[in-house]
Amino acid sequence: MNRAAGGGIGADEAPYSYDGEEFRKPRIQVVGCGEAGSRMVRRLEKVGPSGADLLEVWDSRRGRGPGGGDGSAVGVGPRTDEGKADLEEALQGADLVFVLGGLGEGMKPEGAATAVCEMAGRLGRTSVAIFTVRPESREDEEGRRPGGSLSGGLAEAADTVILLDGGRVLEAAPGLSAEEASSVMDQVVAEILRGIVETVQETSLINLDYAGLKNVVGSGGLASALVGESGCEDGPEAAVRSALRNPMLEADLQRAKGCILTITGGRDLTLRKAAAIASALKGVLGPEAELVWGARLKEGHEGKVGLLATIVGVELPTDIRESGTGRGVMAARRD
């Protein structure tokens, strides 16, 4: 099985401390499924999330498609015996599995995502599916909202399903083409994963609590993402307002079960400022929502603060829910 070279692949394990106990560094496996998922993996290879293993999975055995780069993450075909064995080996050693892909025509998951999530579940691994919805996928050929295809295996197999709606990108920047909107969503996926992986794996201003992270994503359901940025001196509420103006899926935050927040800033970002931003975001969530957050310093971010929040356990937007798509997603939790 070929893993992506670089980006922390094969990084040495190192213990970290939690409540006085020693644990090995958690291993995070990222699996791209189908055309969209493989494209996201290649984007991740470029930004280099430290400490994550990257893998492409196709429905059948095939090489990388056109523009596949140096082939450092050649996929496996889960419908072959050899491919299933390779995939199981990759998932068996993981603590947390992120499955990436896109929803195509009729809101159907592309690639082998459902099979990957089901295998992760059988192995007792927590899986998070991150799927993008292209704007043209939101309607069928007669202009109606899509039916209940998302309520099938993917929603039931994954612990949490994060949906990023391309329509939201086009609303914010109507001049973009569908392809450009997809590229923006791919970058958001890369930044979500990079933020989570780096604040778990690397020394950060404050590390993301891995136990809390698993608890939030294991709580199940649909998740949305908020993306924001403000000046470092603008105050915590400004960063939160910026993120609230840029949801990748409309959601009622008061009903959320939890939130995973990563904050990125330059050397002028202090622990006090980061904690104030986390507190401000907590204030807009429901009282029962669990907030897990971390903050990291990044070269070139002086004077500004970036915020990425994954809101877990929200409801589908009405236009999708009324079509019958929502039932399975809201039940996207394994007992």
CSV table of C-alpha atoms in Angstrom, one decimal:
chain,number,residue,atom,x,y,z
A,1,MET,CA,0.0,0.0,0.0
A,2,ASN,CA,1.4,3.4,-0.9
A,3,ARG,CA,1.1,6.3,1.5
A,4,ALA,CA,1.6,9.9,0.7
A,5,ALA,CA,5.2,11.0,1.1
A,6,GLY,CA,6.0,14.0,3.3
A,7,GLY,CA,3.5,16.0,5.4
A,8,GLY,CA,4.5,14.1,8.5
A,9,ILE,CA,3.8,10.6,7.0
A,10,GLY,CA,5.6,8.0,9.0
A,11,ALA,CA,6.4,10.6,11.7
A,12,ASP,CA,7.8,9.1,14.9
A,13,GLU,CA,5.3,8.5,17.6
A,14,ALA,CA,5.8,10.6,20.8
A,15,PRO,CA,4.0,10.4,24.1
A,16,TYR,CA,1.8,13.2,25.3
A,17,SER,CA,0.2,13.7,28.7
A,18,TYR,CA,-3.4,13.9,29.6
A,19,ASP,CA,-4.6,14.0,33.2
A,20,GLY,CA,-1.3,12.7,34.4
A,21,GLU,CA,-1.3,9.7,32.2
A,22,GLU,CA,1.0,9.0,29.2
A,23,PHE,CA,-0.4,8.1,25.8
A,24,ARG,CA,1.3,7.7,22.4
A,25,LYS,CA,0.7,10.3,19.9
A,26,PRO,CA,-2.7,9.6,18.3
A,27,ARG,CA,-2.5,8.3,14.7
A,28,ILE,CA,-4.8,10.1,12.2
A,29,GLN,CA,-5.7,8.4,8.9
A,30,VAL,CA,-7.1,10.5,6.1
A,31,VAL,CA,-8.8,8.6,3.2
A,32,GLY,CA,-9.8,10.3,0.0
A,33,CYS,CA,-12.6,8.5,-1.9
A,34,GLY,CA,-13.4,8.9,-5.6
A,35,GLU,CA,-12.5,11.9,-7.7
A,36,ALA,CA,-13.3,14.6,-5.2
A,37,GLY,CA,-11.8,12.8,-2.3
A,38,SER,CA,-8.5,12.2,-4.2
A,39,ARG,CA,-8.4,15.8,-5.2
A,40,MET,CA,-8.6,16.8,-1.6
A,41,VAL,CA,-5.9,14.4,-0.6
A,42,ARG,CA,-3.6,16.0,-3.2
A,43,ARG,CA,-4.4,19.4,-1.8
A,44,LEU,CA,-3.5,18.1,1.6
A,45,GLU,CA,-0.2,16.8,0.2
A,46,LYS,CA,0.6,20.4,-0.8
A,47,VAL,CA,-0.2,22.0,2.5
A,48,GLY,CA,1.4,19.2,4.5
A,49,PRO,CA,-0.6,18.3,7.6
A,50,SER,CA,2.0,17.0,10.0
A,51,GLY,CA,1.4,13.6,11.6
A,52,ALA,CA,-1.5,12.4,9.3
A,53,ASP,CA,-1.3,9.4,6.9
A,54,LEU,CA,-2.9,10.0,3.5
A,55,LEU,CA,-4.5,7.4,1.3
A,56,GLU,CA,-6.6,7.4,-1.8
A,57,VAL,CA,-9.3,4.7,-2.3
A,58,TRP,CA,-11.1,4.0,-5.5
A,59,ASP,CA,-14.1,1.8,-6.3
A,60,SER,CA,-11.9,-0.4,-8.4
A,61,ARG,CA,-8.2,-0.8,-8.9
A,62,ARG,CA,-6.8,2.1,-10.9
A,63,GLY,CA,-4.0,4.6,-10.8
A,64,ARG,CA,-4.2,8.3,-10.2
A,65,GLY,CA,-6.1,10.3,-12.7
A,66,PRO,CA,-4.8,13.1,-14.9
A,67,GLY,CA,-2.8,15.6,-13.0
A,68,GLY,CA,-2.2,13.2,-10.2
A,69,GLY,CA,1.3,14.6,-9.5
A,70,ASP,CA,4.1,12.3,-8.4
A,71,GLY,CA,1.9,9.4,-7.4
A,72,SER,CA,2.9,9.5,-3.8
A,73,ALA,CA,-0.7,8.5,-2.7
A,74,VAL,CA,-1.6,5.9,-5.2
A,75,GLY,CA,-5.0,4.5,-4.2
A,76,VAL,CA,-6.2,1.0,-3.4
A,77,GLY,CA,-9.3,-0.7,-4.7
A,78,PRO,CA,-11.4,-2.0,-1.8
A,79,ARG,CA,-13.4,-4.3,-4.1
A,80,THR,CA,-10.3,-6.4,-4.6
A,81,ASP,CA,-9.1,-8.8,-1.9
A,82,GLU,CA,-5.6,-7.2,-1.9
A,83,GLY,CA,-7.2,-3.7,-1.7
A,84,LYS,CA,-9.4,-4.6,1.2
A,85,ALA,CA,-6.5,-6.1,3.1
A,86,ASP,CA,-4.4,-2.9,2.5
A,87,LEU,CA,-7.3,-0.7,3.5
A,88,GLU,CA,-8.0,-2.7,6.7
A,89,GLU,CA,-4.3,-2.5,7.6
A,90,ALA,CA,-4.4,1.3,7.3
A,91,LEU,CA,-7.5,1.7,9.3
A,92,GLN,CA,-6.6,-0.9,12.0
A,93,GLY,CA,-3.6,1.2,13.1
A,94,ALA,CA,-5.5,4.5,13.2
A,95,ASP,CA,-7.1,6.2,16.2
A,96,LEU,CA,-9.2,8.6,14.1
A,97,VAL,CA,-10.2,8.3,10.5
A,98,PHE,CA,-11.3,11.2,8.2
A,99,VAL,CA,-13.0,10.1,5.0
A,100,LEU,CA,-13.1,12.7,2.3
A,101,GLY,CA,-15.3,12.9,-0.8
A,102,GLY,CA,-18.0,14.7,-2.7
A,103,LEU,CA,-21.7,14.4,-3.2
A,104,GLY,CA,-22.5,14.0,-6.8
A,105,GLU,CA,-25.8,13.9,-8.8
A,106,GLY,CA,-28.7,13.3,-6.5
A,107,MET,CA,-26.6,14.0,-3.5
A,108,LYS,CA,-25.0,10.5,-3.8
A,109,PRO,CA,-21.6,10.0,-2.2
A,110,GLU,CA,-18.9,9.4,-4.8
A,111,GLY,CA,-16.3,6.7,-4.5
A,112,ALA,CA,-16.0,4.1,-1.7
A,113,ALA,CA,-16.7,6.3,1.2
A,114,THR,CA,-19.4,4.2,2.7
A,115,ALA,CA,-17.4,1.0,2.5
A,116,VAL,CA,-14.4,2.8,4.2
A,117,CYS,CA,-16.6,4.1,7.1
A,118,GLU,CA,-18.3,0.7,7.5
A,119,MET,CA,-14.9,-1.0,7.8
A,120,ALA,CA,-13.7,1.6,10.3
A,121,GLY,CA,-16.8,0.9,12.3
A,122,ARG,CA,-16.2,-2.8,12.3
A,123,LEU,CA,-12.7,-2.2,13.5
A,124,GLY,CA,-13.9,0.1,16.3
A,125,ARG,CA,-12.4,3.2,14.9
A,126,THR,CA,-14.1,6.7,15.0
A,127,SER,CA,-14.8,8.0,11.5
A,128,VAL,CA,-15.6,11.5,10.4
A,129,ALA,CA,-16.8,11.9,6.8
A,130,ILE,CA,-16.1,15.3,5.2
A,131,PHE,CA,-18.1,15.8,2.0
A,132,THR,CA,-18.5,18.7,-0.3
A,133,VAL,CA,-21.7,19.5,-2.1
A,134,ARG,CA,-21.2,21.0,-5.6
A,135,PRO,CA,-23.8,23.8,-6.3
A,136,GLU,CA,-25.2,21.9,-9.3
A,137,SER,CA,-25.6,18.7,-7.1
A,138,ARG,CA,-28.3,20.5,-5.0
A,139,GLU,CA,-30.8,20.1,-7.8
A,140,ASP,CA,-31.8,17.3,-10.1
A,141,GLU,CA,-32.3,17.6,-13.8
A,142,GLU,CA,-35.9,18.9,-13.3
A,143,GLY,CA,-34.8,21.6,-10.9
A,144,ARG,CA,-36.1,19.9,-7.8
A,145,ARG,CA,-34.2,19.6,-4.5
A,146,PRO,CA,-32.5,16.2,-4.2
A,147,GLY,CA,-34.2,13.2,-2.6
A,148,GLY,CA,-33.2,10.8,0.1
A,149,SER,CA,-30.0,9.3,-1.2
A,150,LEU,CA,-27.8,10.8,1.5
A,151,SER,CA,-29.9,8.9,4.1
A,152,GLY,CA,-28.3,5.7,3.0
A,153,GLY,CA,-25.1,4.0,4.1
A,154,LEU,CA,-22.7,6.9,4.5
A,155,ALA,CA,-24.8,8.7,7.1
A,156,GLU,CA,-25.3,5.5,9.0
A,157,ALA,CA,-21.7,4.3,8.8
A,158,ALA,CA,-19.9,7.5,9.8
A,159,ASP,CA,-19.9,8.8,13.4
A,160,THR,CA,-20.1,12.4,12.1
A,161,VAL,CA,-20.8,13.8,8.6
A,162,ILE,CA,-19.4,17.3,7.9
A,163,LEU,CA,-21.1,18.9,4.9
A,164,LEU,CA,-19.6,21.9,3.0
A,165,ASP,CA,-22.2,23.4,0.7
A,166,GLY,CA,-20.7,25.0,-2.5
A,167,GLY,CA,-23.8,27.1,-2.7
A,168,ARG,CA,-22.6,29.1,0.3
A,169,VAL,CA,-19.3,29.9,-1.5
A,170,LEU,CA,-21.2,31.2,-4.5
A,171,GLU,CA,-23.4,33.3,-2.3
A,172,ALA,CA,-20.4,34.9,-0.8
A,173,ALA,CA,-18.6,35.3,-4.1
A,174,PRO,CA,-21.2,35.1,-6.9
A,175,GLY,CA,-18.5,35.7,-9.6
A,176,LEU,CA,-16.9,32.4,-9.1
A,177,SER,CA,-17.5,29.4,-11.4
A,178,ALA,CA,-18.6,26.1,-10.0
A,179,GLU,CA,-15.0,24.8,-10.5
A,180,GLU,CA,-13.6,27.7,-8.6
A,181,ALA,CA,-16.1,27.2,-5.8
A,182,SER,CA,-15.1,23.6,-5.6
A,183,SER,CA,-11.5,24.6,-5.3
A,184,VAL,CA,-12.4,26.9,-2.4
A,185,MET,CA,-14.1,24.1,-0.6
A,186,ASP,CA,-11.2,21.8,-1.1
A,187,GLN,CA,-9.0,24.4,0.5
A,188,VAL,CA,-11.4,24.7,3.5
A,189,VAL,CA,-11.3,20.9,3.9
A,190,ALA,CA,-7.5,21.1,3.9
A,191,GLU,CA,-7.4,23.9,6.4
A,192,ILE,CA,-9.9,22.1,8.7
A,193,LEU,CA,-7.8,19.0,8.7
A,194,ARG,CA,-4.5,20.8,8.9
A,195,GLY,CA,-5.7,22.8,11.9
A,196,ILE,CA,-7.0,19.7,13.8
A,197,VAL,CA,-3.9,17.6,13.0
A,198,GLU,CA,-1.3,20.2,13.9
A,199,THR,CA,-3.0,21.3,17.1
A,200,VAL,CA,-3.3,17.7,18.2
A,201,GLN,CA,0.1,16.4,17.0
A,202,GLU,CA,2.5,19.4,17.3
A,203,THR,CA,3.5,21.7,20.1
A,204,SER,CA,1.0,24.6,19.8
A,205,LEU,CA,0.1,27.7,21.8
A,206,ILE,CA,-2.5,25.4,23.3
A,207,ASN,CA,-3.0,21.8,22.0
A,208,LEU,CA,-6.3,20.5,21.0
A,209,ASP,CA,-7.4,17.9,23.6
A,210,TYR,CA,-7.5,14.6,21.7
A,211,ALA,CA,-9.9,12.9,24.1
A,212,GLY,CA,-12.3,15.8,23.9
A,213,LEU,CA,-12.0,15.8,20.1
A,214,LYS,CA,-13.0,12.1,19.9
A,215,ASN,CA,-15.8,12.7,22.3
A,216,VAL,CA,-17.3,15.5,20.2
A,217,VAL,CA,-17.0,13.8,16.8
A,218,GLY,CA,-18.2,10.5,18.3
A,219,SER,CA,-21.4,12.2,19.5
A,220,GLY,CA,-22.8,11.7,16.0
A,221,GLY,CA,-24.9,13.7,13.6
A,222,LEU,CA,-24.4,16.3,10.9
A,223,ALA,CA,-21.7,19.0,11.2
A,224,SER,CA,-21.2,22.4,9.7
A,225,ALA,CA,-18.0,24.5,9.4
A,226,LEU,CA,-17.5,28.2,10.2
A,227,VAL,CA,-14.6,30.1,8.7
A,228,GLY,CA,-13.6,33.5,9.9
A,229,GLU,CA,-10.7,36.0,10.1
A,230,SER,CA,-10.2,39.3,11.9
A,231,GLY,CA,-7.4,41.6,13.1
A,232,CYS,CA,-5.5,40.4,16.1
A,233,GLU,CA,-6.5,43.7,17.9
A,234,ASP,CA,-10.2,43.7,16.9
A,235,GLY,CA,-11.4,41.8,19.9
A,236,PRO,CA,-12.7,38.2,20.3
A,237,GLU,CA,-16.3,39.1,19.2
A,238,ALA,CA,-15.0,40.3,15.8
A,239,ALA,CA,-13.4,37.0,15.0
A,240,VAL,CA,-16.6,35.1,16.0
A,241,ARG,CA,-18.8,37.5,14.0
A,242,SER,CA,-16.6,36.9,11.0
A,243,ALA,CA,-17.0,33.2,11.3
A,244,LEU,CA,-20.8,33.4,11.8
A,245,ARG,CA,-21.1,35.3,8.6
A,246,ASN,CA,-19.4,32.5,6.7
A,247,PRO,CA,-21.1,29.1,7.5
A,248,MET,CA,-20.4,26.4,5.0
A,249,LEU,CA,-23.8,24.9,5.8
A,250,GLU,CA,-26.7,26.8,7.4
A,251,ALA,CA,-27.3,25.4,10.9
A,252,ASP,CA,-29.0,26.2,14.2
A,253,LEU,CA,-26.0,26.5,16.5
A,254,GLN,CA,-28.2,26.5,19.6
A,255,ARG,CA,-29.0,22.8,18.9
A,256,ALA,CA,-25.4,21.8,18.4
A,257,LYS,CA,-23.9,19.0,20.5
A,258,GLY,CA,-20.3,20.2,20.3
A,259,CYS,CA,-17.7,22.3,18.6
A,260,ILE,CA,-14.1,21.7,17.5
A,261,LEU,CA,-12.3,25.1,17.2
A,262,THR,CA,-8.9,25.8,15.9
A,263,ILE,CA,-7.4,29.3,16.1
A,264,THR,CA,-4.5,30.4,14.0
A,265,GLY,CA,-2.4,33.5,14.6
A,266,GLY,CA,1.0,35.0,14.4
A,267,ARG,CA,3.4,35.7,17.3
A,268,ASP,CA,1.2,38.5,18.5
A,269,LEU,CA,-1.6,35.9,19.4
A,270,THR,CA,-1.5,35.3,23.1
A,271,LEU,CA,-3.1,32.6,25.1
A,272,ARG,CA,-5.3,35.1,26.7
A,273,LYS,CA,-6.6,36.4,23.3
A,274,ALA,CA,-7.2,32.8,22.1
A,275,ALA,CA,-9.1,31.9,25.3
A,276,ALA,CA,-11.3,35.0,24.8
A,277,ILE,CA,-12.1,34.0,21.3
A,278,ALA,CA,-13.1,30.5,22.4
A,279,SER,CA,-15.2,31.9,25.2
A,280,ALA,CA,-17.0,34.3,22.8
A,281,LEU,CA,-17.8,31.3,20.5
A,282,LYS,CA,-19.0,29.3,23.4
A,283,GLY,CA,-21.5,32.1,24.1
A,284,VAL,CA,-23.3,31.6,20.8
A,285,LEU,CA,-23.6,27.8,21.2
A,286,GLY,CA,-26.3,26.0,23.2
A,287,PRO,CA,-25.6,25.5,26.9
A,288,GLU,CA,-25.1,21.8,26.5
A,289,ALA,CA,-22.6,22.0,23.6
A,290,GLU,CA,-19.1,20.8,24.4
A,291,LEU,CA,-16.4,23.1,23.1
A,292,VAL,CA,-12.9,21.7,22.4
A,293,TRP,CA,-10.3,24.2,21.1
A,294,GLY,CA,-6.7,24.7,20.3
A,295,ALA,CA,-4.5,27.5,19.0
A,296,ARG,CA,-1.4,27.5,16.9
A,297,LEU,CA,1.1,30.1,15.8
A,298,LYS,CA,2.0,30.3,12.1
A,299,GLU,CA,4.5,32.4,10.2
A,300,GLY,CA,3.0,35.3,8.2
A,301,HIS,CA,-0.1,35.5,10.4
A,302,GLU,CA,1.0,38.5,12.5
A,303,GLY,CA,-1.8,41.0,12.9
A,304,LYS,CA,-4.6,38.6,12.1
A,305,VAL,CA,-6.4,35.7,13.6
A,306,GLY,CA,-8.0,32.9,11.7
A,307,LEU,CA,-10.9,30.8,13.1
A,308,LEU,CA,-12.2,27.4,11.9
A,309,ALA,CA,-15.0,25.9,13.9
A,310,THR,CA,-16.7,22.5,13.2
A,311,ILE,CA,-20.1,22.5,14.7
A,312,VAL,CA,-21.3,19.0,15.4
A,313,GLY,CA,-24.9,17.7,15.9
A,314,VAL,CA,-26.8,20.4,13.9
A,315,GLU,CA,-29.9,20.0,11.7
A,316,LEU,CA,-30.0,19.9,7.9
A,317,PRO,CA,-31.2,23.1,6.2
A,318,THR,CA,-35.0,23.1,5.6
A,319,ASP,CA,-34.7,22.9,1.8
A,320,ILE,CA,-32.8,19.6,2.1
A,321,ARG,CA,-34.6,18.2,5.1
A,322,GLU,CA,-38.0,18.6,3.6
A,323,SER,CA,-36.9,16.5,0.6
A,324,GLY,CA,-36.4,13.6,2.9
A,325,THR,CA,-32.7,13.7,2.9
A,326,GLY,CA,-32.2,14.5,6.6
A,327,ARG,CA,-33.5,11.4,8.4
A,328,GLY,CA,-30.4,9.3,7.9
A,329,VAL,CA,-27.9,12.1,8.5
A,330,MET,CA,-29.4,13.0,11.8
A,331,ALA,CA,-29.1,9.4,12.7
A,332,ALA,CA,-25.5,9.3,11.6
A,333,ARG,CA,-24.3,7.6,14.8
A,334,ARG,CA,-23.3,4.1,15.6
A,335,ASP,CA,-24.7,2.7,18.9
